[in-house]
XYZ file of C-alpha atoms in Angstrom:
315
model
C -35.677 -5.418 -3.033
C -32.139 -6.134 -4.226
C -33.340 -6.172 -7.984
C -30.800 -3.938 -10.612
C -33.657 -3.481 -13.289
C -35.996 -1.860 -10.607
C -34.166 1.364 -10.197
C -36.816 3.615 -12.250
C -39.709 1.824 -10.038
C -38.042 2.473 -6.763
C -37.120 5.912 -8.012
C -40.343 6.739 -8.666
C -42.006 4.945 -5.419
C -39.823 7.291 -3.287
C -40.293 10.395 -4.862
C -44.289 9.987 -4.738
C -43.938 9.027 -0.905
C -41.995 12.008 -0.710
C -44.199 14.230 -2.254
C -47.351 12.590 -0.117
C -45.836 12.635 3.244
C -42.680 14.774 3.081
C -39.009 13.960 2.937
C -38.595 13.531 6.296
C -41.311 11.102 7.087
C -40.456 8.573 3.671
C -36.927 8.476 5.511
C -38.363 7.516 8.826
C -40.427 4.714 7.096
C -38.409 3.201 4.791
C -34.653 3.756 5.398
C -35.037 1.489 8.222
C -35.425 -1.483 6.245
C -32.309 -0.687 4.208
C -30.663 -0.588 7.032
C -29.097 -5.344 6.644
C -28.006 -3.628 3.232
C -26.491 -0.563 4.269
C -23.001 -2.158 3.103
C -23.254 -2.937 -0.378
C -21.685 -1.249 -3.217
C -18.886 -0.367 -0.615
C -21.384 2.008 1.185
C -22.032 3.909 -2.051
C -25.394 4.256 -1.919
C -25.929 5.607 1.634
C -22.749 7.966 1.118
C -25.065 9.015 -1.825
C -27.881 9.479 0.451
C -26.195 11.195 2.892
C -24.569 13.657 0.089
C -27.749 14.180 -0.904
C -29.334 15.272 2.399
C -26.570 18.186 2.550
C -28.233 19.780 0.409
C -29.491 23.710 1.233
C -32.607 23.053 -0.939
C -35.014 20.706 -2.014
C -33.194 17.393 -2.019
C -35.824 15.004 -2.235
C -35.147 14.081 -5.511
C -31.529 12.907 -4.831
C -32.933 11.231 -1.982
C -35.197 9.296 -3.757
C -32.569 8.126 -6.385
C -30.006 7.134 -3.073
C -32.975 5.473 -1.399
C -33.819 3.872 -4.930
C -30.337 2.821 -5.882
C -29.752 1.369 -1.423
C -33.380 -0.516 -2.967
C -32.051 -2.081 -5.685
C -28.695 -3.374 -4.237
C -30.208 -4.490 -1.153
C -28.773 -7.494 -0.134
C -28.195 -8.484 3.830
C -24.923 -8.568 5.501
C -25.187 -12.578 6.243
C -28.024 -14.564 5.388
C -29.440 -14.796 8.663
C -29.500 -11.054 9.954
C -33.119 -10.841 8.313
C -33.863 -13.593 11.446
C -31.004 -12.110 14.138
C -32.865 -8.576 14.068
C -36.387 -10.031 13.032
C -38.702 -7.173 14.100
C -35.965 -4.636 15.133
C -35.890 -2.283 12.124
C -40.149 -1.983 11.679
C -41.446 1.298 12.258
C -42.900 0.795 15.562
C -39.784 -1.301 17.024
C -38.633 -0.536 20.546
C -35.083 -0.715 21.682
C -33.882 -3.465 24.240
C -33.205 -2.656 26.936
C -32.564 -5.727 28.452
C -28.915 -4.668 29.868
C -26.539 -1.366 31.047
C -24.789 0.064 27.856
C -21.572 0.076 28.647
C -19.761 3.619 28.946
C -17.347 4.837 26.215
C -14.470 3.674 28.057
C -15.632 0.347 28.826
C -16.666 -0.078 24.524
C -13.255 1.233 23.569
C -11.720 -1.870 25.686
C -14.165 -3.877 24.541
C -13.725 -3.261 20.823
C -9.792 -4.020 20.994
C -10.895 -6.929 22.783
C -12.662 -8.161 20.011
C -10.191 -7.810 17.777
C -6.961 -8.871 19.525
C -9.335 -12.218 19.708
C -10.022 -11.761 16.427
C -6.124 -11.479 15.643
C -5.692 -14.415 17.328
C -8.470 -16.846 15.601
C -7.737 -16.087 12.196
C -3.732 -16.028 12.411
C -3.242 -18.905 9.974
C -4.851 -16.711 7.348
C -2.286 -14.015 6.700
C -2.511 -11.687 4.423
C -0.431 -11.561 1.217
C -2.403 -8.912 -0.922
C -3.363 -11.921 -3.590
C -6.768 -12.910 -4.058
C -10.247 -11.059 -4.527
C -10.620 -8.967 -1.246
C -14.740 -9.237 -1.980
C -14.881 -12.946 -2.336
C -12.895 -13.341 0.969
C -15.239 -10.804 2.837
C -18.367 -12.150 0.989
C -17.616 -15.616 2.615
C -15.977 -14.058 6.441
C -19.669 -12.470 6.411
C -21.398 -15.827 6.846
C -18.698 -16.666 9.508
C -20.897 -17.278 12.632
C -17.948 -17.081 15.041
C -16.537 -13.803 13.849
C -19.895 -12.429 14.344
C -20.494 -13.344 17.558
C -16.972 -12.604 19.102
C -17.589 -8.943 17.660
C -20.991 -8.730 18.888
C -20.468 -9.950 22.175
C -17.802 -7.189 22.781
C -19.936 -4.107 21.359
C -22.455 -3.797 24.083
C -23.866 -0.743 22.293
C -27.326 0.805 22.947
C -29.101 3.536 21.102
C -27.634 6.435 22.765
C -24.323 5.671 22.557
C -24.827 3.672 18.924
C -23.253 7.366 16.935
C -20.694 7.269 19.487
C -20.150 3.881 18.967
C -19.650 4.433 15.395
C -17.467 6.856 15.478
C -15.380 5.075 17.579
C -15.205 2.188 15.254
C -14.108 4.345 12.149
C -11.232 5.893 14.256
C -10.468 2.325 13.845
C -11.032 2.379 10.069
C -8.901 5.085 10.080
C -6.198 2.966 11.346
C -6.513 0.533 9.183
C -6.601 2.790 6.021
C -3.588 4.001 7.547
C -1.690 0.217 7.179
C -3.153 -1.175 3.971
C -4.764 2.108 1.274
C -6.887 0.743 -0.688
C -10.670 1.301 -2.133
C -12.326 -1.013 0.577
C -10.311 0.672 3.272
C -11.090 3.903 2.074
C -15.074 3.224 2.187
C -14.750 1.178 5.835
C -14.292 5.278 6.356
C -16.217 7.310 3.952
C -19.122 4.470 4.456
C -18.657 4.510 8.260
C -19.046 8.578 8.167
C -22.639 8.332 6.172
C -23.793 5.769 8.605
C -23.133 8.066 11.239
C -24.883 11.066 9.286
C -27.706 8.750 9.017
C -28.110 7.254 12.616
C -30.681 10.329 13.446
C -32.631 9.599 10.760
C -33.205 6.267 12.491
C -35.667 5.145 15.060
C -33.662 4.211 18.381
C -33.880 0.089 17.791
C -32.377 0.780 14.052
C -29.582 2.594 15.305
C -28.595 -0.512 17.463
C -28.841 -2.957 14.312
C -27.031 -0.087 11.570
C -23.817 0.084 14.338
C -24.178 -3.399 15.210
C -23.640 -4.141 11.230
C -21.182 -1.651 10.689
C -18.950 -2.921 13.291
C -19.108 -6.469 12.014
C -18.501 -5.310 8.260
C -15.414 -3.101 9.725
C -14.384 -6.740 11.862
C -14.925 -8.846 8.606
C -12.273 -6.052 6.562
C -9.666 -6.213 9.898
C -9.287 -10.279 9.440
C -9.227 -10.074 5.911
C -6.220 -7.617 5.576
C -4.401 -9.700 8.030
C -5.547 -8.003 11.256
C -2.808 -5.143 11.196
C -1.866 -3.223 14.723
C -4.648 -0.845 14.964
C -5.487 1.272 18.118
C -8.277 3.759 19.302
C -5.219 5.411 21.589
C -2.792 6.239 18.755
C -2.746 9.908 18.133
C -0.230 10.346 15.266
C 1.924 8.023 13.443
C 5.294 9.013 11.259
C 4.777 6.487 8.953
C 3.355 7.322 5.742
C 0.588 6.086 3.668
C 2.285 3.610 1.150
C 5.636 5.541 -0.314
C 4.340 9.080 -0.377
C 7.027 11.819 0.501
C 5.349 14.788 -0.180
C 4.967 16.867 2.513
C 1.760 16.684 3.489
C -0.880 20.119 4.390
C -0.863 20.664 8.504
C -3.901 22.899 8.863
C -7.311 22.219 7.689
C -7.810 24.690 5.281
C -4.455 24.154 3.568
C -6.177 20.334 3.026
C -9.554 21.516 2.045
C -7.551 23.568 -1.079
C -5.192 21.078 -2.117
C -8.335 19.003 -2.101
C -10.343 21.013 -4.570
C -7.607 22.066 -7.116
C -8.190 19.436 -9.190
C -11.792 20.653 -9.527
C -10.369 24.040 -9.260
C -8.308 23.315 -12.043
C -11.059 21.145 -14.337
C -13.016 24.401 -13.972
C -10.517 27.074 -15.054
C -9.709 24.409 -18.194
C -13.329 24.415 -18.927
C -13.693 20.389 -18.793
C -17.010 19.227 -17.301
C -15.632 17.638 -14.330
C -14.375 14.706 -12.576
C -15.627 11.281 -13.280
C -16.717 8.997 -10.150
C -13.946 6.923 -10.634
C -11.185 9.611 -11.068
C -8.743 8.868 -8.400
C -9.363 13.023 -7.425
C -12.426 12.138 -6.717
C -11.754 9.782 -3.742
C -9.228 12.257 -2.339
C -12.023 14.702 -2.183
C -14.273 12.673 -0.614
C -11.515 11.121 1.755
C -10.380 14.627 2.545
C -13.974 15.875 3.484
C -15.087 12.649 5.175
C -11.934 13.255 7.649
C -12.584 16.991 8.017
C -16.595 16.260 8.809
C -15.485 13.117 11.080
C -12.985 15.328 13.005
C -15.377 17.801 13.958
C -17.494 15.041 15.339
C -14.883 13.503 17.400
C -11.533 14.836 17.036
C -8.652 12.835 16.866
C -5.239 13.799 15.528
C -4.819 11.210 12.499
C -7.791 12.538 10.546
C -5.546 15.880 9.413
C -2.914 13.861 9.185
C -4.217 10.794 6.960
C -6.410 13.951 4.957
C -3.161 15.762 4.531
C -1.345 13.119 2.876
C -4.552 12.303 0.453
C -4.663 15.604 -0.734
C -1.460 16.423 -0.915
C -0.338 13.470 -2.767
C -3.407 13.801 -4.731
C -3.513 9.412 -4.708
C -6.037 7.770 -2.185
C -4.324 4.476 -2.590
């Protein structure tokens, strides 16, 4: 794995396991071990995967290109999560129980544990905008410290791993919210396909794929200067960046301000908007807090999706 000119052979590995043993069961098998990757490309490949699985027909296919293009990229979180979770993500792996998961209240104090600590180790940094945002995360990913700290305060298990996850993008909401920006925008869109993808797990993968979510989210915290975040803050009246538009207030009212660009593309007869049109963040933003708030509601999700689509700029 994690070769670029393999594409066509994974592509065509995963649509004749598909074909032999059934969508389904090639997911169970394999997407396991994608699982230290599931980050790179800024989530891209599992949102893909994910997209593709919403499908009403045959989507295996567009699996097998998502599961082919996760292949390709694969590269793991730190260099030493292949050894930290060394038998955890095989087909037949069992989930430790070695300890109580902790109950939803008890991991929502424990995660702003983690990063008030956080806030406090890395204060020196800062955070002045300057700078590539990947080179700083590639090296806070090797940081053994950070991961630790974070892990020590996630005491997750595979019950409560979706919950867990959803919990930690409320906080990716939040910090969307302070800094807009592409990798802020994926730490949600990425965190919502991770979540869509947890059942498609075996119980010990769901463990590791929340365990390495949260410590990607951690690693994007300390690099934008660990900004006030909280899982408790319903609302907020300050606006994204310098937007003033008033933004939509009901969720249908987002979902169409979300789509007339498409809308519009259509009636104009052009083919469509490119993957890196800013529209086409906005719709995906706008539908990842729609799906996300019907998971687990929480207040900022219209609010942050309003602005988005109403503004029609992600960042």
């Amino acid at each position: 794995m994690g070769d670029m000119n393999a594409v066509a052979e994974f592509r065509a590995f995963f649509v004749a396991e598909a074909g032999t043993m059934g969508l389904d069961a090639m997911l169970r098998s394999y997407l396991p071990r994608l699982v230290l990757g599931q980050h790179k490309g800024l989530f891209h490949p599992i949102i893909r995967l994910s997209f593709a699985l919403l499908s009403p027909g045959s989507c295996a296919e567009e699996a097998a290109e998502a599961m082919a293009y996760s292949s390709s990229r694969h590269e793991p979180l730190y260099s030493c999560a292949p050894q930290d979770f060394a038998g955890a993500l095989e087909p037949d792996a069992q989930a430790d129980a070695s300890g109580p998961a902790a109950d939803l209240t008890e991991l929502e104090g424990q995660m702003h544990v983690a990063w008030e600590q956080l806030r406090l180790m890395y204060a020196s940094r800062g955070y002045d905008g300057r700078g590539s945002s990947f080179q700083v995360l590639a090296k806070l990913y090797q940081d053994e410290n950070l991961r630790a700290l974070c892990l020590s305060h996630f005491p997750v298990s595979a019950e409560t791993a979706e919950e867990s996850v959803l919990l930690a993008v409320q906080l990716a909401l939040q910090l969307y919210k302070a800094q807009p920006s592409l990798i802020t925008l994926h730490a949600v869109t990425g965190g919502h396909a991770v979540s869509d993808l947890l059942p498609r797990l075996h119980p010990a993968a769901r463990i590791v794929s929340a365990k390495l979510y949260w410590v990607w989210l951690s690693t994007v915290f300390v690099e934008k200067g660990a900004p006030p975040v909280s899982l408790w803050e319903q609302s907020t009246s300050s606006p994204l960046g310098d937007r003033d538009q008033a933004s939509a207030t009901t969720w249908p009212e987002v979902r169409r301000q979300a789509l007339s660009p498409i809308d519009g593309e259509a009636q104009a007869g052009a083919a469509g908007l490119g993957d890196q049109e800013p529209q086409t963040h906005c719709i995906k933003m706008a539908y990842t807090c729609d799906a996300m708030c019907t998971k687990k509601e929480h207040a900022l999700y219209l609010e942050i999706a309003g602005k988005v689509a109403s503004s029609g700029r992600p960042w």
